[in-house]
Short mmCIF file of C-alpha atoms in Angstrom, two decimals:
data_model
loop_
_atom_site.label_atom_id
_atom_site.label_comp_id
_atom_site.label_asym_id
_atom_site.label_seq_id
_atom_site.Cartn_x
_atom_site.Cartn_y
_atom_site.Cartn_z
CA UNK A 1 0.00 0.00 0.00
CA UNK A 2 1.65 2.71 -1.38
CA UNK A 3 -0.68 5.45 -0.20
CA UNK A 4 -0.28 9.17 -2.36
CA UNK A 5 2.45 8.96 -4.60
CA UNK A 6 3.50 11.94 -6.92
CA UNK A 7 5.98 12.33 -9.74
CA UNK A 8 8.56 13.95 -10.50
CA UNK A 9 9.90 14.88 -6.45
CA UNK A 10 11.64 18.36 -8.44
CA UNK A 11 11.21 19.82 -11.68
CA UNK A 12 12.66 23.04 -13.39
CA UNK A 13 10.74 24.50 -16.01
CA UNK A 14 11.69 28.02 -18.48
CA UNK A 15 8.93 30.54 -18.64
CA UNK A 16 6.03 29.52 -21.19
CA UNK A 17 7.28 25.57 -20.96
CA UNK A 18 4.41 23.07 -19.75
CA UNK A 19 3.84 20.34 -17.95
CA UNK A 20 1.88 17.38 -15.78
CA UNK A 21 2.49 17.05 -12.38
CA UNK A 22 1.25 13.32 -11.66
CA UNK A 23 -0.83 11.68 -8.43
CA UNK A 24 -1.86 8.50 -7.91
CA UNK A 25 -3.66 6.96 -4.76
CA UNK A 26 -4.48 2.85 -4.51
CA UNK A 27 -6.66 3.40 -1.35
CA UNK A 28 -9.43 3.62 -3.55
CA UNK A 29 -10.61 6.94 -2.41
CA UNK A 30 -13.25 9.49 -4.23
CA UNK A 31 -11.68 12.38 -3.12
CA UNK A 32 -8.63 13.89 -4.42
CA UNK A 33 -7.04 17.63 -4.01
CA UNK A 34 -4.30 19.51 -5.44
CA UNK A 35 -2.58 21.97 -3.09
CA UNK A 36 0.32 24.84 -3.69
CA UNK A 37 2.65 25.66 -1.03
CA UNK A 38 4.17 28.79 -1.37
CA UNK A 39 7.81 29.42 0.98
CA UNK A 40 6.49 30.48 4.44
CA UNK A 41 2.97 29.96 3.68
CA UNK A 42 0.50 27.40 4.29
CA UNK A 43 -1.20 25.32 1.40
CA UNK A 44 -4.12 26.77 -0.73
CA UNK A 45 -6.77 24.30 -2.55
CA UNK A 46 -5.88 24.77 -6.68
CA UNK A 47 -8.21 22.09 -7.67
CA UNK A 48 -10.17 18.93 -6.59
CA UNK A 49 -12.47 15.37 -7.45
CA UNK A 50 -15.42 14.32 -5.56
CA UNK A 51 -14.76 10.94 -8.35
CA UNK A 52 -14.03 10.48 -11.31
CA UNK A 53 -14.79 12.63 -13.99
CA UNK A 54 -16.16 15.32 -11.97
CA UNK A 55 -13.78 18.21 -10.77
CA UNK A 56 -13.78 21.84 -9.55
CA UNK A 57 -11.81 24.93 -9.05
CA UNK A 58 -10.35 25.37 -5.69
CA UNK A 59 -9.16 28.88 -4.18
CA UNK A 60 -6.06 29.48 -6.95
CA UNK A 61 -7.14 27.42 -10.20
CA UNK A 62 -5.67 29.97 -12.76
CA UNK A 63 -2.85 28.54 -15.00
CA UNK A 64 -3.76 25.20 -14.35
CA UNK A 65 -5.74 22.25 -15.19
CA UNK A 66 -7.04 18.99 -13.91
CA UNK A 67 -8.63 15.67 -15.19
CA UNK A 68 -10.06 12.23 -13.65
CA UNK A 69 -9.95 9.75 -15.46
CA UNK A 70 -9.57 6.68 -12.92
CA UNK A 71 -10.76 7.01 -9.13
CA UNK A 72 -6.48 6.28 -8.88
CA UNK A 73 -4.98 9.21 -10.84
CA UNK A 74 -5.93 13.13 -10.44
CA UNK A 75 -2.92 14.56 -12.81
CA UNK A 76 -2.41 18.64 -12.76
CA UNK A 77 -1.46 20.28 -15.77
CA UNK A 78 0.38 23.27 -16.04
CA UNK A 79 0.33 25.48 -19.44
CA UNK A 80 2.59 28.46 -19.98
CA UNK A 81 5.05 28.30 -16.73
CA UNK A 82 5.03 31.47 -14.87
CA UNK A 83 7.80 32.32 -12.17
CA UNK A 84 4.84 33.07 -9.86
CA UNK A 85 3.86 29.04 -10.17
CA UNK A 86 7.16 27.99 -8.11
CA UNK A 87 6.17 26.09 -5.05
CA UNK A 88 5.66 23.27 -4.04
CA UNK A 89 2.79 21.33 -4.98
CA UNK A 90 0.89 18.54 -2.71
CA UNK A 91 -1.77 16.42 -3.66
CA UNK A 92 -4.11 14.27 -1.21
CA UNK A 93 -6.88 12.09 -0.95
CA UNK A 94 -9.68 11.68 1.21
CA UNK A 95 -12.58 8.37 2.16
CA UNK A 96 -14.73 11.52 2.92
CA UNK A 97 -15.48 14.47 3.48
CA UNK A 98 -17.16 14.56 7.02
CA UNK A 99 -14.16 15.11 9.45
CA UNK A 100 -12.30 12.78 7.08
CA UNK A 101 -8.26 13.05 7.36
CA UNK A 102 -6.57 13.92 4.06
CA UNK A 103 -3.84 11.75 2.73
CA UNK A 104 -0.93 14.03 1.35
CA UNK A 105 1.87 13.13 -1.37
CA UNK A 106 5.66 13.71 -0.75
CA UNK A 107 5.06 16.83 -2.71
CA UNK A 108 6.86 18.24 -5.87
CA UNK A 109 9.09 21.50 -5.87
CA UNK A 110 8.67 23.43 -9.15
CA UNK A 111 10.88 26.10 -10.05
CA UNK A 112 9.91 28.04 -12.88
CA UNK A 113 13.08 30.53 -14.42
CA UNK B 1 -15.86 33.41 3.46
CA UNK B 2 -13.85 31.08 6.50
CA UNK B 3 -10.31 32.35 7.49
CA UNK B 4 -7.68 30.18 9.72
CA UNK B 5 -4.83 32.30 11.50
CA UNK B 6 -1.76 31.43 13.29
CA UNK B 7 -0.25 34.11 14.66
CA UNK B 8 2.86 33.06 15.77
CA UNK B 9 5.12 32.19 12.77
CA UNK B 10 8.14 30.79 14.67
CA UNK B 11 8.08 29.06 17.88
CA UNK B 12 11.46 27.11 19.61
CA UNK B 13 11.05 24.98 22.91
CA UNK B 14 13.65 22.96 25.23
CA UNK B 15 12.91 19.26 24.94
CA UNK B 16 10.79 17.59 27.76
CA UNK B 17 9.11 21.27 27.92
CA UNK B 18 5.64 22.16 27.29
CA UNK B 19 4.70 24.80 24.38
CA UNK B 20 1.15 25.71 23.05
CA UNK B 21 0.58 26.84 19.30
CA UNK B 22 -2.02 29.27 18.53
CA UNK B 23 -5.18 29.54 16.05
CA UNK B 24 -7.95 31.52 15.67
CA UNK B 25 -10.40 30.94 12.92
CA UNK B 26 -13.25 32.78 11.79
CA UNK B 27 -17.09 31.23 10.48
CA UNK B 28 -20.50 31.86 11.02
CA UNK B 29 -21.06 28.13 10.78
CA UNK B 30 -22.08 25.91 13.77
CA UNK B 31 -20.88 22.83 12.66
CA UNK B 32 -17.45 22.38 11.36
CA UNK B 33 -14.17 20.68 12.20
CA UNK B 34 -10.68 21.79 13.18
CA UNK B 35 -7.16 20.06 12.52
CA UNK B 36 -3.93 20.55 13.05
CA UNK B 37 -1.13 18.70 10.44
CA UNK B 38 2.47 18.53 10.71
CA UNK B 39 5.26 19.20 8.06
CA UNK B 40 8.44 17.92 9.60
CA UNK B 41 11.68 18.92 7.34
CA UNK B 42 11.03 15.65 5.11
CA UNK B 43 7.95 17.95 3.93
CA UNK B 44 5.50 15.22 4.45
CA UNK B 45 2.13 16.26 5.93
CA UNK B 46 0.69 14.55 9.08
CA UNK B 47 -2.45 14.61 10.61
CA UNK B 48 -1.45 15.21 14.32
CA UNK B 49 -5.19 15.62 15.79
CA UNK B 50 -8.81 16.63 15.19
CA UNK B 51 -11.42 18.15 16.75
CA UNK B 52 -15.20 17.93 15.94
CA UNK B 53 -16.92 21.70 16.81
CA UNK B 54 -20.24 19.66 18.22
CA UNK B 55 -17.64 18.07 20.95
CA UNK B 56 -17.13 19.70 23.69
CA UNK B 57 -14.34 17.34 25.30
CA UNK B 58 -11.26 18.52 23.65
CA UNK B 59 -9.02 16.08 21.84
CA UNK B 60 -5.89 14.27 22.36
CA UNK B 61 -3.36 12.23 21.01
CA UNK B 62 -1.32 10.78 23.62
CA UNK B 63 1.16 14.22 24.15
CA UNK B 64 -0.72 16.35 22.16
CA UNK B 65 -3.71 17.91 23.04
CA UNK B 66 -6.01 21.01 22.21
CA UNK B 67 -7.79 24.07 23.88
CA UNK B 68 -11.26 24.15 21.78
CA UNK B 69 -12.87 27.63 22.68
CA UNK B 70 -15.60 27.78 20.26
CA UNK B 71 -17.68 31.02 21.18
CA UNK B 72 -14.12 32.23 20.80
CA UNK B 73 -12.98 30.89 17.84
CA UNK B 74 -9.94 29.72 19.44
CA UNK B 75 -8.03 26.31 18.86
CA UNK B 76 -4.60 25.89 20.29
CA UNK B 77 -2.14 23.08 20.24
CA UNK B 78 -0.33 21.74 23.56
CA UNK B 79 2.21 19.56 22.97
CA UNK B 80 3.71 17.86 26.28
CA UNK B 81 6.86 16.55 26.99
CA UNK B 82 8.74 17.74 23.81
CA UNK B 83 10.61 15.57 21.92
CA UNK B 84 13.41 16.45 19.24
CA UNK B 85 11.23 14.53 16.73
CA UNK B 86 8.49 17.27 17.02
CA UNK B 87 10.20 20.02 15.00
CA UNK B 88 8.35 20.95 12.50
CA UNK B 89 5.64 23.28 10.76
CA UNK B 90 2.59 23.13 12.14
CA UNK B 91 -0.49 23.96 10.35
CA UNK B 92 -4.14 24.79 11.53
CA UNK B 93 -6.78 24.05 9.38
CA UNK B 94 -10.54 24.44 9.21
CA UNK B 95 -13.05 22.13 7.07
CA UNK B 96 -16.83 23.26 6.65
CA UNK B 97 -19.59 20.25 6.50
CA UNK B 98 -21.84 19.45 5.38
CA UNK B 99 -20.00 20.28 2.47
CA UNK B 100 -19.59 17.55 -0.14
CA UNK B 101 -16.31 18.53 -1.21
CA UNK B 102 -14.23 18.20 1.83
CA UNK B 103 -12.12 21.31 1.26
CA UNK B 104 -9.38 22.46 4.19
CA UNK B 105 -8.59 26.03 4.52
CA UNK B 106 -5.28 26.12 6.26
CA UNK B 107 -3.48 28.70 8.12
CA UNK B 108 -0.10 30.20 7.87
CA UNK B 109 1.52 27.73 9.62
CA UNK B 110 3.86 27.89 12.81
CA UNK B 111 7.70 26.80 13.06
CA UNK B 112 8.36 24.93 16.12
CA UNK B 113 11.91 24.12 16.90
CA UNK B 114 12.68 22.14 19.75
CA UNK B 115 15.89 22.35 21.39
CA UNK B 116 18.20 19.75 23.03
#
């Protein structure tokens, strides 16, 4: 049981470059987020799944995208890098949502020059 | 809209010492819980305890343990007999049901250093 796992642990990207920042979970839960941590700060909600194929903006959505495919996977896209999308990036999953603990990932540290 | 502050951003302790983290939070809902999540260096985030708002017995987790004030909006950490182990970020955070989303709304988080 592998719990939240999350690819690549660090990525640099140039200004305007794109990418996917990947999460999986094999706990079989509905309920995935995606979370930024900026230095300092604590974690703001950019996106999240109540299951799959349903998703919604969280508190900071712009520049980003999400899709759910599989109850597993909850993959965040980012198009056209900006320096003000370094941070680090946490996804988690949740059984619930009534008290429920969230799961979190190792993270991934983006760094966009 | 529901706001989570922690008002102290650095804390340090000696080890075997007591130390108490703040929060205040701010809702005009009744019903709601409260958590508080650690981020040791490793950056890996860790439920450390929860507390239910309809509860009036406040939590605890073997050496940690909270002060729920809820007419005051007020929910600290204690964390007893420090150990080395426990530095870390700490993070308050807030989570509105009956939502069907499960959303947290954290605060600014509070460095703890403890001290040998």
């Amino acid at each position: 049981n592998a719990g939240v796992t999350q690819t690549p642990k660090f990525r640099i990207l140039k200004i305007g470059q794109s990418m996917t920042l990947q999460c999986a979970q094999d706990m079989n839960h509905n309920y995935m987020y995606w979370y930024r941590q900026d230095p300092g700060m604590g974690l703001k909600l950019i996106y999240y799944s109540v299951g799959a194929g349903i998703t919604d903006k969280g508190e900071v959505p712009n520049g980003y995208n999400v899709s759910r495919s599989t109850t597993e996977d909850f993959p965040l896209r980012l198009e056209l890098a900006a320096p003000s999308q370094t941070s680090v990036y946490f996804c988690a999953s949740s059984p619930g949502t009534i008290g429920h603990e969230q799961y979190f990932g190792p993270g991934t540290r983006l760094t966009v020059t | 809209a529901q706001t989570v502050t922690q008002s102290q951003p650095e804390m340090s302790v000696q080890e075997a010492e007591t130390v108490t983290l703040s929060c205040t939070y701010d809702t005009s809902e009744n019903n709601y819980y409260l958590f508080w999540y650690k981020q040791p260096p490793s950056r890996q985030m860790i439920l450390v305890i929860r507390q239910e708002a309809y509860k009036q017995q406040n939590a605890t987790e073997n050496r940690f343990s909270v002060n729920f004030q809820k007419a005051a909006k007020s929910f600290s950490l204690k964390i007893s007999d420090s150990q080395l182990g426990d530095t870390a970020m700490y993070f308050c955070a807030f989570m509105k049901p009956p939502s069907n989303t499960g959303k947290l709304i954290f605060g600014q988080g509070t460095t703890l250093q403890v001290k040998p």
